mmCIF file of C-alpha atoms in Angstrom:
data_model
loop_
_atom_site.group_PDB
_atom_site.id
_atom_site.type_symbol
_atom_site.label_atom_id
_atom_site.label_comp_id
_atom_site.label_asym_id
_atom_site.label_seq_id
_atom_site.Cartn_x
_atom_site.Cartn_y
_atom_site.Cartn_z
ATOM 1 C CA MET A 1 -86.444 -3.361 -192.756
ATOM 2 C CA ARG A 2 -82.920 -4.034 -193.898
ATOM 3 C CA LEU A 3 -79.868 -5.089 -191.922
ATOM 4 C CA ASN A 4 -77.409 -2.224 -192.026
ATOM 5 C CA ASN A 5 -74.687 -2.822 -189.472
ATOM 6 C CA LEU A 6 -72.969 -5.391 -187.306
ATOM 7 C CA VAL A 7 -71.154 -4.616 -184.052
ATOM 8 C CA ILE A 8 -68.905 -7.322 -182.632
ATOM 9 C CA TYR A 9 -67.996 -7.113 -178.950
ATOM 10 C CA ASN A 10 -65.086 -9.028 -177.475
ATOM 11 C CA LEU A 11 -64.892 -9.049 -173.679
ATOM 12 C CA LYS A 12 -61.887 -10.408 -171.803
ATOM 13 C CA ASN A 13 -61.405 -10.762 -168.053
ATOM 14 C CA LYS A 14 -57.946 -10.145 -166.520
ATOM 15 C CA LYS A 15 -58.791 -11.660 -163.128
ATOM 16 C CA LYS A 16 -56.988 -14.818 -161.955
ATOM 17 C CA TYR A 17 -58.846 -17.668 -160.234
ATOM 18 C CA ASP A 18 -57.872 -20.162 -157.539
ATOM 19 C CA ASN A 19 -60.711 -22.551 -158.414
ATOM 20 C CA PRO A 20 -61.667 -24.107 -161.772
ATOM 21 C CA VAL A 21 -63.912 -21.835 -163.837
ATOM 22 C CA PRO A 22 -65.324 -22.000 -167.385
ATOM 23 C CA SER A 23 -62.552 -21.233 -169.878
ATOM 24 C CA PHE A 24 -64.288 -18.099 -171.196
ATOM 25 C CA PHE A 25 -64.114 -16.488 -167.743
ATOM 26 C CA THR A 26 -60.454 -15.797 -168.546
ATOM 27 C CA SER A 27 -60.074 -16.285 -172.317
ATOM 28 C CA GLY A 28 -63.052 -14.035 -173.031
ATOM 29 C CA PHE A 29 -66.152 -14.289 -175.182
ATOM 30 C CA VAL A 30 -67.793 -12.601 -178.168
ATOM 31 C CA PHE A 31 -71.327 -11.356 -178.740
ATOM 32 C CA ILE A 32 -72.884 -9.430 -181.598
ATOM 33 C CA LYS A 33 -75.404 -6.642 -182.164
ATOM 34 C CA LEU A 34 -77.235 -6.392 -185.497
ATOM 35 C CA ILE A 35 -78.796 -3.031 -186.384
ATOM 36 C CA ASP A 36 -81.536 -2.559 -188.964
ATOM 37 C CA SER A 37 -82.521 0.440 -191.105
ATOM 38 C CA ASP A 38 -85.058 1.589 -188.495
ATOM 39 C CA GLY A 39 -82.464 1.628 -185.722
ATOM 40 C CA ASN A 40 -83.725 -1.530 -184.000
ATOM 41 C CA CYS A 41 -80.994 -3.789 -182.671
ATOM 42 C CA GLY A 42 -80.771 -7.443 -181.726
ATOM 43 C CA PHE A 43 -78.195 -9.392 -179.730
ATOM 44 C CA GLY A 44 -76.664 -12.789 -180.388
ATOM 45 C CA GLU A 45 -74.093 -14.873 -178.516
ATOM 46 C CA PRO A 46 -72.186 -17.718 -180.193
ATOM 47 C CA SER A 47 -70.615 -20.493 -178.139
ATOM 48 C CA PRO A 48 -67.206 -19.416 -176.777
ATOM 49 C CA TYR A 49 -65.903 -22.983 -176.999
ATOM 50 C CA ILE A 50 -65.791 -23.586 -180.747
ATOM 51 C CA PHE A 51 -62.668 -21.592 -181.637
ATOM 52 C CA GLY A 52 -60.531 -18.587 -180.659
ATOM 53 C CA VAL A 53 -61.585 -14.955 -180.643
ATOM 54 C CA LYS A 54 -59.636 -13.865 -183.755
ATOM 55 C CA LYS A 55 -61.134 -16.649 -185.838
ATOM 56 C CA MET A 56 -64.583 -15.911 -184.412
ATOM 57 C CA ILE A 57 -64.390 -12.220 -185.356
ATOM 58 C CA HIS A 58 -63.122 -13.044 -188.852
ATOM 59 C CA PHE A 59 -65.929 -15.542 -189.507
ATOM 60 C CA LEU A 60 -68.676 -13.327 -188.066
ATOM 61 C CA THR A 61 -67.545 -10.474 -190.307
ATOM 62 C CA ALA A 62 -67.397 -12.677 -193.413
ATOM 63 C CA ILE A 63 -70.856 -14.168 -192.816
ATOM 64 C CA PHE A 64 -72.443 -10.765 -192.215
ATOM 65 C CA LEU A 65 -70.982 -9.159 -195.338
ATOM 66 C CA HIS A 66 -71.905 -12.106 -197.573
ATOM 67 C CA TYR A 67 -75.357 -13.083 -196.283
ATOM 68 C CA PHE A 68 -76.855 -10.233 -194.236
ATOM 69 C CA LYS A 69 -75.496 -6.791 -195.175
ATOM 70 C CA ASN A 70 -78.329 -4.685 -196.696
ATOM 71 C CA LYS A 71 -80.663 -7.714 -196.860
ATOM 72 C CA GLU A 72 -84.367 -7.448 -195.985
ATOM 73 C CA LEU A 73 -85.058 -9.205 -192.683
ATOM 74 C CA ASN A 74 -88.274 -10.902 -193.748
ATOM 75 C CA LYS A 75 -86.565 -12.482 -196.755
ATOM 76 C CA ILE A 76 -83.652 -14.030 -194.843
ATOM 77 C CA SER A 77 -83.805 -17.812 -194.396
ATOM 78 C CA LEU A 78 -81.340 -18.914 -191.717
ATOM 79 C CA MET A 79 -82.016 -22.594 -192.374
ATOM 80 C CA LYS A 80 -81.231 -22.150 -196.069
ATOM 81 C CA ILE A 81 -78.066 -20.185 -195.362
ATOM 82 C CA LYS A 82 -76.861 -22.818 -192.917
ATOM 83 C CA GLU A 83 -77.504 -25.578 -195.444
ATOM 84 C CA GLU A 84 -75.526 -23.701 -198.097
ATOM 85 C CA LEU A 85 -72.468 -23.251 -195.889
ATOM 86 C CA LYS A 86 -69.773 -25.802 -196.705
ATOM 87 C CA ASN A 87 -67.415 -24.826 -193.902
ATOM 88 C CA GLU A 88 -68.424 -26.674 -190.698
ATOM 89 C CA ASP A 89 -66.913 -23.915 -188.537
ATOM 90 C CA LEU A 90 -69.218 -21.354 -190.145
ATOM 91 C CA LYS A 91 -72.234 -23.542 -189.381
ATOM 92 C CA LYS A 92 -71.315 -23.381 -185.693
ATOM 93 C CA ILE A 93 -71.813 -19.619 -185.433
ATOM 94 C CA ILE A 94 -74.778 -18.961 -187.729
ATOM 95 C CA ALA A 95 -77.193 -19.363 -184.778
ATOM 96 C CA CYS A 96 -76.118 -16.038 -183.262
ATOM 97 C CA PHE A 97 -77.419 -14.214 -186.359
ATOM 98 C CA ASP A 98 -80.721 -16.070 -185.991
ATOM 99 C CA GLN A 99 -80.902 -14.901 -182.379
ATOM 100 C CA ALA A 100 -80.234 -11.264 -183.280
ATOM 101 C CA ILE A 101 -82.708 -11.198 -186.186
ATOM 102 C CA LYS A 102 -85.425 -12.738 -184.023
ATOM 103 C CA GLU A 103 -84.925 -9.983 -181.452
ATOM 104 C CA ILE A 104 -85.129 -7.189 -184.029
ATOM 105 C CA LEU A 105 -88.398 -8.607 -185.388
ATOM 106 C CA ALA A 106 -89.785 -9.005 -181.859
ATOM 107 C CA LYS A 107 -88.863 -5.447 -180.853
ATOM 108 C CA ASN A 108 -90.552 -4.126 -183.989
ATOM 109 C CA LYS A 109 -93.754 -5.801 -182.776
ATOM 110 C CA GLY A 110 -93.230 -4.736 -179.157
ATOM 111 C CA LYS A 111 -93.212 -8.372 -178.006
ATOM 112 C CA THR A 112 -90.847 -10.789 -176.336
ATOM 113 C CA VAL A 113 -89.092 -13.235 -178.658
ATOM 114 C CA ALA A 114 -90.982 -16.065 -176.940
ATOM 115 C CA ARG A 115 -94.328 -14.514 -177.931
ATOM 116 C CA CYS A 116 -93.143 -14.155 -181.524
ATOM 117 C CA LEU A 117 -92.018 -17.788 -181.650
ATOM 118 C CA ALA A 118 -95.363 -19.094 -180.351
ATOM 119 C CA LYS A 119 -98.783 -17.449 -180.593
ATOM 120 C CA ASN A 120 -100.039 -18.707 -177.254
ATOM 121 C CA VAL A 121 -97.310 -18.602 -174.633
ATOM 122 C CA LYS A 122 -98.862 -19.994 -171.472
ATOM 123 C CA LYS A 123 -95.654 -20.931 -169.728
ATOM 124 C CA LYS A 124 -94.310 -18.195 -167.434
ATOM 125 C CA ARG A 125 -91.774 -20.046 -165.315
ATOM 126 C CA ILE A 126 -89.023 -22.588 -165.957
ATOM 127 C CA GLN A 127 -87.504 -25.024 -163.478
ATOM 128 C CA LEU A 128 -83.747 -24.635 -162.967
ATOM 129 C CA TYR A 129 -81.067 -27.055 -161.884
ATOM 130 C CA ALA A 130 -77.873 -25.692 -160.333
ATOM 131 C CA SER A 131 -74.710 -26.454 -162.287
ATOM 132 C CA GLY A 132 -71.396 -26.025 -160.477
ATOM 133 C CA GLY A 133 -69.378 -28.410 -158.340
ATOM 134 C CA MET A 134 -65.939 -27.512 -159.691
ATOM 135 C CA ILE A 135 -62.797 -28.019 -157.575
ATOM 136 C CA PHE A 136 -59.152 -28.893 -158.163
ATOM 137 C CA GLU A 137 -57.612 -32.206 -157.113
ATOM 138 C CA LYS A 138 -55.858 -30.503 -154.191
ATOM 139 C CA LYS A 139 -59.241 -30.028 -152.487
ATOM 140 C CA ASP A 140 -61.441 -32.681 -150.906
ATOM 141 C CA TYR A 141 -64.822 -33.418 -152.478
ATOM 142 C CA SER A 142 -66.508 -32.712 -149.134
ATOM 143 C CA PHE A 143 -65.848 -29.038 -149.822
ATOM 144 C CA LEU A 144 -68.814 -29.195 -152.251
ATOM 145 C CA ILE A 145 -71.483 -30.370 -149.800
ATOM 146 C CA GLU A 146 -72.235 -26.831 -148.628
ATOM 147 C CA GLU A 147 -72.838 -25.747 -152.235
ATOM 148 C CA ALA A 148 -75.239 -28.626 -152.867
ATOM 149 C CA ASN A 149 -77.242 -27.842 -149.747
ATOM 150 C CA LYS A 150 -77.435 -24.156 -150.646
ATOM 151 C CA TYR A 151 -79.299 -24.939 -153.878
ATOM 152 C CA LYS A 152 -81.449 -27.557 -152.213
ATOM 153 C CA GLU A 153 -82.586 -24.892 -149.736
ATOM 154 C CA GLU A 154 -83.254 -22.505 -152.640
ATOM 155 C CA SER A 155 -85.628 -25.095 -154.162
ATOM 156 C CA TYR A 156 -83.655 -25.847 -157.315
ATOM 157 C CA PHE A 157 -84.608 -28.995 -159.204
ATOM 158 C CA GLY A 158 -81.201 -30.437 -158.454
ATOM 159 C CA TRP A 159 -77.439 -29.866 -158.382
ATOM 160 C CA LYS A 160 -74.709 -31.033 -160.767
ATOM 161 C CA PHE A 161 -71.020 -31.428 -160.070
ATOM 162 C CA ARG A 162 -67.900 -32.625 -161.908
ATOM 163 C CA PRO A 163 -64.989 -34.948 -161.118
ATOM 164 C CA ARG A 164 -62.155 -32.967 -159.559
ATOM 165 C CA PHE A 165 -60.062 -31.044 -162.089
ATOM 166 C CA PRO A 166 -56.317 -31.503 -162.562
ATOM 167 C CA ASN A 167 -54.282 -28.865 -160.724
ATOM 168 C CA ALA A 168 -52.741 -27.964 -164.103
ATOM 169 C CA ASN A 169 -56.072 -26.247 -164.876
ATOM 170 C CA LEU A 170 -56.561 -27.521 -168.434
ATOM 171 C CA SER A 171 -58.928 -25.625 -170.705
ATOM 172 C CA HIS A 172 -62.290 -27.014 -171.831
ATOM 173 C CA ASN A 173 -60.943 -27.927 -175.284
ATOM 174 C CA GLN A 174 -57.834 -29.555 -173.811
ATOM 175 C CA ARG A 175 -60.022 -31.748 -171.581
ATOM 176 C CA ILE A 176 -62.267 -32.692 -174.516
ATOM 177 C CA LYS A 177 -59.321 -33.692 -176.729
ATOM 178 C CA ASN A 178 -57.352 -35.448 -173.972
ATOM 179 C CA PRO A 179 -59.708 -36.204 -171.073
ATOM 180 C CA PRO A 180 -57.793 -36.310 -167.779
ATOM 181 C CA PRO A 181 -58.488 -39.434 -165.676
ATOM 182 C CA PHE A 182 -60.104 -39.320 -162.249
ATOM 183 C CA ASP A 183 -60.434 -41.688 -159.305
ATOM 184 C CA GLU A 184 -63.974 -43.076 -159.586
ATOM 185 C CA LYS A 185 -63.835 -44.712 -156.148
ATOM 186 C CA LYS A 186 -63.115 -41.414 -154.390
ATOM 187 C CA LEU A 187 -65.892 -39.794 -156.392
ATOM 188 C CA ILE A 188 -68.371 -42.518 -155.469
ATOM 189 C CA ASN A 189 -67.388 -42.320 -151.788
ATOM 190 C CA PHE A 190 -68.175 -38.615 -151.953
ATOM 191 C CA ALA A 191 -71.463 -39.301 -153.746
ATOM 192 C CA VAL A 192 -72.493 -41.594 -150.861
ATOM 193 C CA LYS A 193 -71.750 -38.838 -148.296
ATOM 194 C CA LEU A 194 -73.491 -36.281 -150.481
ATOM 195 C CA ARG A 195 -76.677 -38.315 -150.799
ATOM 196 C CA LYS A 196 -76.834 -38.863 -147.036
ATOM 197 C CA ASN A 197 -76.320 -35.147 -146.468
ATOM 198 C CA VAL A 198 -78.913 -33.760 -148.905
ATOM 199 C CA GLY A 199 -81.476 -36.527 -148.330
ATOM 200 C CA ASP A 200 -83.265 -38.856 -150.695
ATOM 201 C CA VAL A 201 -85.486 -36.382 -152.574
ATOM 202 C CA PHE A 202 -83.077 -33.773 -153.990
ATOM 203 C CA ASN A 203 -81.897 -34.533 -157.549
ATOM 204 C CA LEU A 204 -78.168 -35.035 -158.105
ATOM 205 C CA MET A 205 -76.273 -35.163 -161.403
ATOM 206 C CA LEU A 206 -72.690 -35.774 -162.488
ATOM 207 C CA ASP A 207 -71.028 -34.290 -165.585
ATOM 208 C CA CYS A 208 -67.998 -36.384 -166.508
ATOM 209 C CA GLY A 209 -67.032 -34.327 -169.537
ATOM 210 C CA GLY A 210 -65.995 -37.501 -171.383
ATOM 211 C CA ARG A 211 -63.404 -38.396 -168.748
ATOM 212 C CA CYS A 212 -64.177 -42.085 -168.141
ATOM 213 C CA GLU A 213 -61.256 -44.136 -169.465
ATOM 214 C CA SER A 214 -63.296 -47.183 -170.495
ATOM 215 C CA ILE A 215 -66.758 -48.674 -170.929
ATOM 216 C CA LYS A 216 -66.117 -50.676 -167.768
ATOM 217 C CA GLN A 217 -65.403 -47.554 -165.722
ATOM 218 C CA ALA A 218 -68.445 -45.740 -167.143
ATOM 219 C CA LYS A 219 -70.722 -48.682 -166.278
ATOM 220 C CA TYR A 220 -69.243 -49.000 -162.794
ATOM 221 C CA LEU A 221 -69.850 -45.310 -162.182
ATOM 222 C CA ALA A 222 -73.369 -45.343 -163.655
ATOM 223 C CA ASP A 223 -74.395 -48.375 -161.608
ATOM 224 C CA ALA A 224 -73.097 -46.816 -158.396
ATOM 225 C CA LEU A 225 -74.838 -43.498 -159.034
ATOM 226 C CA HIS A 226 -78.078 -45.280 -159.912
ATOM 227 C CA GLU A 227 -77.990 -46.952 -156.497
ATOM 228 C CA LEU A 228 -77.667 -43.469 -155.009
ATOM 229 C CA ASN A 229 -80.709 -42.265 -156.993
ATOM 230 C CA PHE A 230 -78.823 -39.796 -159.195
ATOM 231 C CA TYR A 231 -80.913 -38.158 -161.934
ATOM 232 C CA PHE A 232 -78.440 -38.451 -164.813
ATOM 233 C CA LEU A 233 -74.827 -39.000 -165.807
ATOM 234 C CA GLU A 234 -73.632 -36.540 -168.440
ATOM 235 C CA GLU A 235 -71.088 -37.435 -171.133
ATOM 236 C CA PRO A 236 -69.325 -40.276 -169.308
ATOM 237 C CA LEU A 237 -67.286 -41.079 -172.436
ATOM 238 C CA GLN A 238 -65.622 -39.176 -175.271
ATOM 239 C CA ARG A 239 -67.918 -38.122 -178.115
ATOM 240 C CA LYS A 240 -67.480 -41.261 -180.227
ATOM 241 C CA LEU A 241 -70.445 -43.239 -181.569
ATOM 242 C CA SER A 242 -68.800 -46.642 -181.044
ATOM 243 C CA LEU A 243 -68.235 -45.981 -177.337
ATOM 244 C CA TYR A 244 -71.847 -44.986 -176.648
ATOM 245 C CA GLN A 245 -73.211 -47.879 -178.682
ATOM 246 C CA LYS A 246 -71.180 -50.271 -176.524
ATOM 247 C CA LEU A 247 -72.305 -48.476 -173.391
ATOM 248 C CA ALA A 248 -75.958 -48.799 -174.489
ATOM 249 C CA GLU A 249 -75.468 -52.564 -174.772
ATOM 250 C CA LYS A 250 -74.859 -52.600 -170.999
ATOM 251 C CA LYS A 251 -78.517 -51.579 -170.490
ATOM 252 C CA LEU A 252 -77.787 -49.022 -167.797
ATOM 253 C CA LYS A 253 -80.557 -48.019 -165.430
ATOM 254 C CA LEU A 254 -79.234 -44.472 -164.978
ATOM 255 C CA LYS A 255 -80.141 -41.858 -167.599
ATOM 256 C CA ILE A 256 -77.289 -40.775 -169.878
ATOM 257 C CA ALA A 257 -77.283 -37.138 -171.046
ATOM 258 C CA GLY A 258 -75.373 -35.349 -173.797
ATOM 259 C CA GLY A 259 -75.525 -33.323 -176.983
ATOM 260 C CA GLU A 260 -74.433 -29.841 -175.874
ATOM 261 C CA HIS A 261 -71.965 -29.681 -178.790
ATOM 262 C CA ILE A 262 -74.545 -30.392 -181.532
ATOM 263 C CA TYR A 263 -74.632 -27.554 -184.076
ATOM 264 C CA SER A 264 -76.765 -28.884 -186.971
ATOM 265 C CA LEU A 265 -79.676 -31.193 -187.749
ATOM 266 C CA LYS A 266 -77.260 -33.513 -189.551
ATOM 267 C CA LYS A 267 -75.182 -33.848 -186.378
ATOM 268 C CA PHE A 268 -78.342 -34.378 -184.335
ATOM 269 C CA TYR A 269 -79.516 -37.262 -186.518
ATOM 270 C CA PHE A 270 -76.071 -38.805 -186.168
ATOM 271 C CA TRP A 271 -76.155 -38.387 -182.383
ATOM 272 C CA LYS A 272 -79.569 -40.038 -182.151
ATOM 273 C CA LYS A 273 -77.653 -43.264 -182.723
ATOM 274 C CA PHE A 274 -75.838 -42.707 -179.429
ATOM 275 C CA LYS A 275 -79.007 -43.858 -177.637
ATOM 276 C CA LEU A 276 -79.014 -40.958 -175.186
ATOM 277 C CA ASP A 277 -81.824 -40.653 -172.647
ATOM 278 C CA ILE A 278 -81.606 -36.864 -172.306
ATOM 279 C CA PHE A 279 -80.722 -34.445 -175.112
ATOM 280 C CA GLN A 280 -79.059 -31.157 -174.098
ATOM 281 C CA PRO A 281 -79.318 -28.559 -176.910
ATOM 282 C CA ASP A 282 -78.261 -24.928 -176.707
ATOM 283 C CA THR A 283 -79.402 -21.976 -178.825
ATOM 284 C CA ASN A 284 -75.795 -20.747 -179.072
ATOM 285 C CA LEU A 285 -75.169 -23.550 -181.623
ATOM 286 C CA LEU A 286 -78.589 -24.442 -183.035
ATOM 287 C CA THR A 287 -81.076 -22.071 -184.670
ATOM 288 C CA PHE A 288 -84.604 -21.799 -183.267
ATOM 289 C CA GLY A 289 -85.937 -23.648 -186.306
ATOM 290 C CA GLU A 290 -83.487 -26.508 -185.860
ATOM 291 C CA ILE A 291 -84.404 -27.009 -182.207
ATOM 292 C CA LYS A 292 -88.094 -26.916 -183.112
ATOM 293 C CA ASN A 293 -87.493 -29.679 -185.674
ATOM 294 C CA ILE A 294 -85.524 -31.675 -183.114
ATOM 295 C CA GLU A 295 -88.429 -31.470 -180.679
ATOM 296 C CA LYS A 296 -90.648 -33.146 -183.295
ATOM 297 C CA PHE A 297 -88.332 -36.149 -183.570
ATOM 298 C CA TRP A 298 -86.975 -36.414 -180.035
ATOM 299 C CA LYS A 299 -89.571 -38.145 -177.880
ATOM 300 C CA LYS A 300 -87.346 -38.448 -174.821
ATOM 301 C CA GLU A 301 -86.397 -35.824 -172.247
ATOM 302 C CA ILE A 302 -84.842 -32.455 -173.170
ATOM 303 C CA ILE A 303 -82.821 -30.414 -170.674
ATOM 304 C CA PHE A 304 -81.237 -27.266 -172.084
ATOM 305 C CA HIS A 305 -77.495 -26.730 -171.821
ATOM 306 C CA ASN A 306 -77.022 -23.188 -170.474
ATOM 307 C CA TRP A 307 -73.447 -22.561 -169.383
ATOM 308 C CA CYS A 308 -72.453 -19.275 -171.002
ATOM 309 C CA ASN A 309 -73.403 -15.627 -170.491
ATOM 310 C CA LEU A 310 -76.489 -13.507 -169.867
ATOM 311 C CA ILE A 311 -77.482 -12.998 -173.512
ATOM 312 C CA ASN A 312 -77.293 -16.740 -174.141
ATOM 313 C CA SER A 313 -79.385 -17.433 -171.025
ATOM 314 C CA ALA A 314 -82.092 -14.968 -172.093
ATOM 315 C CA ILE A 315 -82.207 -16.576 -175.538
ATOM 316 C CA ASN A 316 -82.498 -20.102 -174.119
ATOM 317 C CA ILE A 317 -85.249 -18.940 -171.771
ATOM 318 C CA ASN A 318 -87.251 -17.350 -174.589
ATOM 319 C CA TYR A 319 -87.084 -20.519 -176.636
ATOM 320 C CA ILE A 320 -88.145 -22.754 -173.732
ATOM 321 C CA LEU A 321 -91.077 -20.452 -172.934
ATOM 322 C CA SER A 322 -92.276 -20.865 -176.515
ATOM 323 C CA SER A 323 -92.093 -24.665 -176.362
ATOM 324 C CA LYS A 324 -95.049 -26.865 -175.465
ATOM 325 C CA ASN A 325 -92.697 -29.355 -173.826
ATOM 326 C CA ASN A 326 -91.730 -29.288 -170.168
ATOM 327 C CA ILE A 327 -88.036 -28.404 -170.432
ATOM 328 C CA ILE A 328 -85.666 -27.943 -167.489
ATOM 329 C CA LEU A 329 -82.856 -25.385 -167.786
ATOM 330 C CA GLU A 330 -79.278 -25.533 -166.535
ATOM 331 C CA LYS A 331 -78.121 -22.578 -164.401
ATOM 332 C CA ASN A 332 -74.405 -21.863 -164.196
ATOM 333 C CA ILE A 333 -74.048 -20.943 -160.503
ATOM 334 C CA LEU A 334 -70.456 -19.684 -160.695
ATOM 335 C CA LYS A 335 -70.087 -15.904 -160.348
ATOM 336 C CA ASN A 336 -69.810 -14.629 -163.918
ATOM 337 C CA PRO A 337 -67.303 -11.735 -164.230
ATOM 338 C CA TYR A 338 -69.264 -10.255 -167.155
ATOM 339 C CA GLN A 339 -72.702 -10.306 -165.505
ATOM 340 C CA ASP A 340 -72.619 -6.722 -164.225
ATOM 341 C CA LEU A 341 -71.916 -5.353 -167.704
ATOM 342 C CA PHE A 342 -75.537 -5.922 -168.682
ATOM 343 C CA ILE A 343 -78.950 -4.794 -167.462
ATOM 344 C CA ASN A 344 -81.239 -7.808 -167.136
ATOM 345 C CA LYS A 345 -84.884 -6.990 -167.805
ATOM 346 C CA SER A 346 -85.458 -10.437 -169.273
ATOM 347 C CA PHE A 347 -86.052 -12.628 -166.233
ATOM 348 C CA LYS A 348 -85.686 -13.029 -162.498
ATOM 349 C CA ILE A 349 -84.863 -16.103 -160.429
ATOM 350 C CA THR A 350 -86.678 -17.057 -157.225
ATOM 351 C CA ASN A 351 -87.055 -20.424 -155.507
ATOM 352 C CA GLY A 352 -85.169 -22.308 -158.188
ATOM 353 C CA MET A 353 -87.427 -21.003 -160.962
ATOM 354 C CA VAL A 354 -86.950 -18.533 -163.815
ATOM 355 C CA THR A 355 -89.814 -16.086 -164.184
ATOM 356 C CA ALA A 356 -89.971 -14.206 -167.496
ATOM 357 C CA LEU A 357 -90.418 -10.433 -167.608
ATOM 358 C CA PRO A 358 -92.620 -8.961 -170.394
ATOM 359 C CA ASN A 359 -90.030 -6.697 -172.021
ATOM 360 C CA PRO A 360 -89.606 -6.616 -175.827
ATOM 361 C CA GLY A 361 -86.951 -8.778 -177.433
ATOM 362 C CA TYR A 362 -84.745 -10.592 -174.944
ATOM 363 C CA GLY A 363 -84.892 -7.786 -172.386
ATOM 364 C CA ILE A 364 -81.106 -7.413 -172.180
ATOM 365 C CA LYS A 365 -79.370 -4.029 -172.431
ATOM 366 C CA LEU A 366 -75.723 -3.017 -172.375
ATOM 367 C CA LYS A 367 -74.468 -1.205 -169.317
ATOM 368 C CA ASN A 368 -70.914 0.050 -168.879
ATOM 369 C CA LEU A 369 -68.594 -2.337 -170.706
ATOM 370 C CA ASN A 370 -65.513 -0.635 -169.239
ATOM 371 C CA LYS A 371 -65.140 -2.189 -165.820
ATOM 372 C CA LYS A 372 -62.209 -3.083 -163.588
ATOM 373 C CA ASN A 373 -60.428 -6.241 -164.854
ATOM 374 C CA ILE A 374 -62.534 -6.268 -168.072
ATOM 375 C CA ILE A 375 -61.148 -5.377 -171.496
ATOM 376 C CA CYS A 376 -63.737 -4.542 -174.164
ATOM 377 C CA ASN A 377 -62.937 -4.488 -177.872
ATOM 378 C CA GLU A 378 -65.753 -3.108 -180.057
ATOM 379 C CA ILE A 379 -65.657 -3.652 -183.824
ATOM 380 C CA LYS A 380 -68.184 -1.955 -186.125
ATOM 381 C CA ILE A 381 -68.845 -3.465 -189.555
#
């Protein structure tokens, strides 16, 4: 089997939103389809947060033509290719080719990707936590209590929210580069009301997105949330080693989570120094082999980052099913404008759990990509 063709899909949503949503809901996202000489195809979805669409399409095309065009599938080493790449931006998107190749090989065997990654897949269900809690500053935090209770009633592992977003509606990358401040006292007052409302058992999490202005503020917030029995605090500070080393010196009792932006083993080994309690990888940046290696070295908790689209979710699910570790998965609970463009025969969700379906590959098929408010650009290489 040789890789013959690459199809790059760029989907963009024209709808406007009154509430904060992931940046790719409006800016769009890219996914790929690799096609081999036997007509089998495999999907891959790179992270939509690493750079713009034009740059993404250019890099995907260049990588395919140089490393994959007319190459035999069984002789391709993704790890070797990633090591050879000198451009850090290229390293960030190589995982989507790994995803697509793994699906082609799985379809050829008539198996799910999970069953090709591990000989004995015993795990059939994965615990989910609900990830949402996004409002602008003009709204009161209490608006979110109904959402939290909804996912408690649906038996999710827990619910995660964010500090209120500036009304200016900054993009994800703008917030990462220049984190907007927030009022920690108002947030904590809400957290107290929230805990009383959902009870003592339901898990609660906060994703700060690096928005704490100081070590002092991060510690104050972590201590308060620990008293309220929160499960973890995600990325309280900007992604700088010195900040997290100083935070670790405070010996916090609340678990600190992070790592969703890690795209290579080298970056992972660097981030180990951050003394995180929970590592949050995602297959849209790391190859299957890299995550498997990370699992060997990481003896603490792993909770998968899973914030993007249906293809990415199916890929994350297949990897987790193949793992021997008990891994919880994030579930983006916001209504995804691209969801109805695909047929999902990969998994179903009931009672806060993902149940895998036994369809070959990832079990995702394209539906009608031409839908109201959606622009689809298809590029064949």
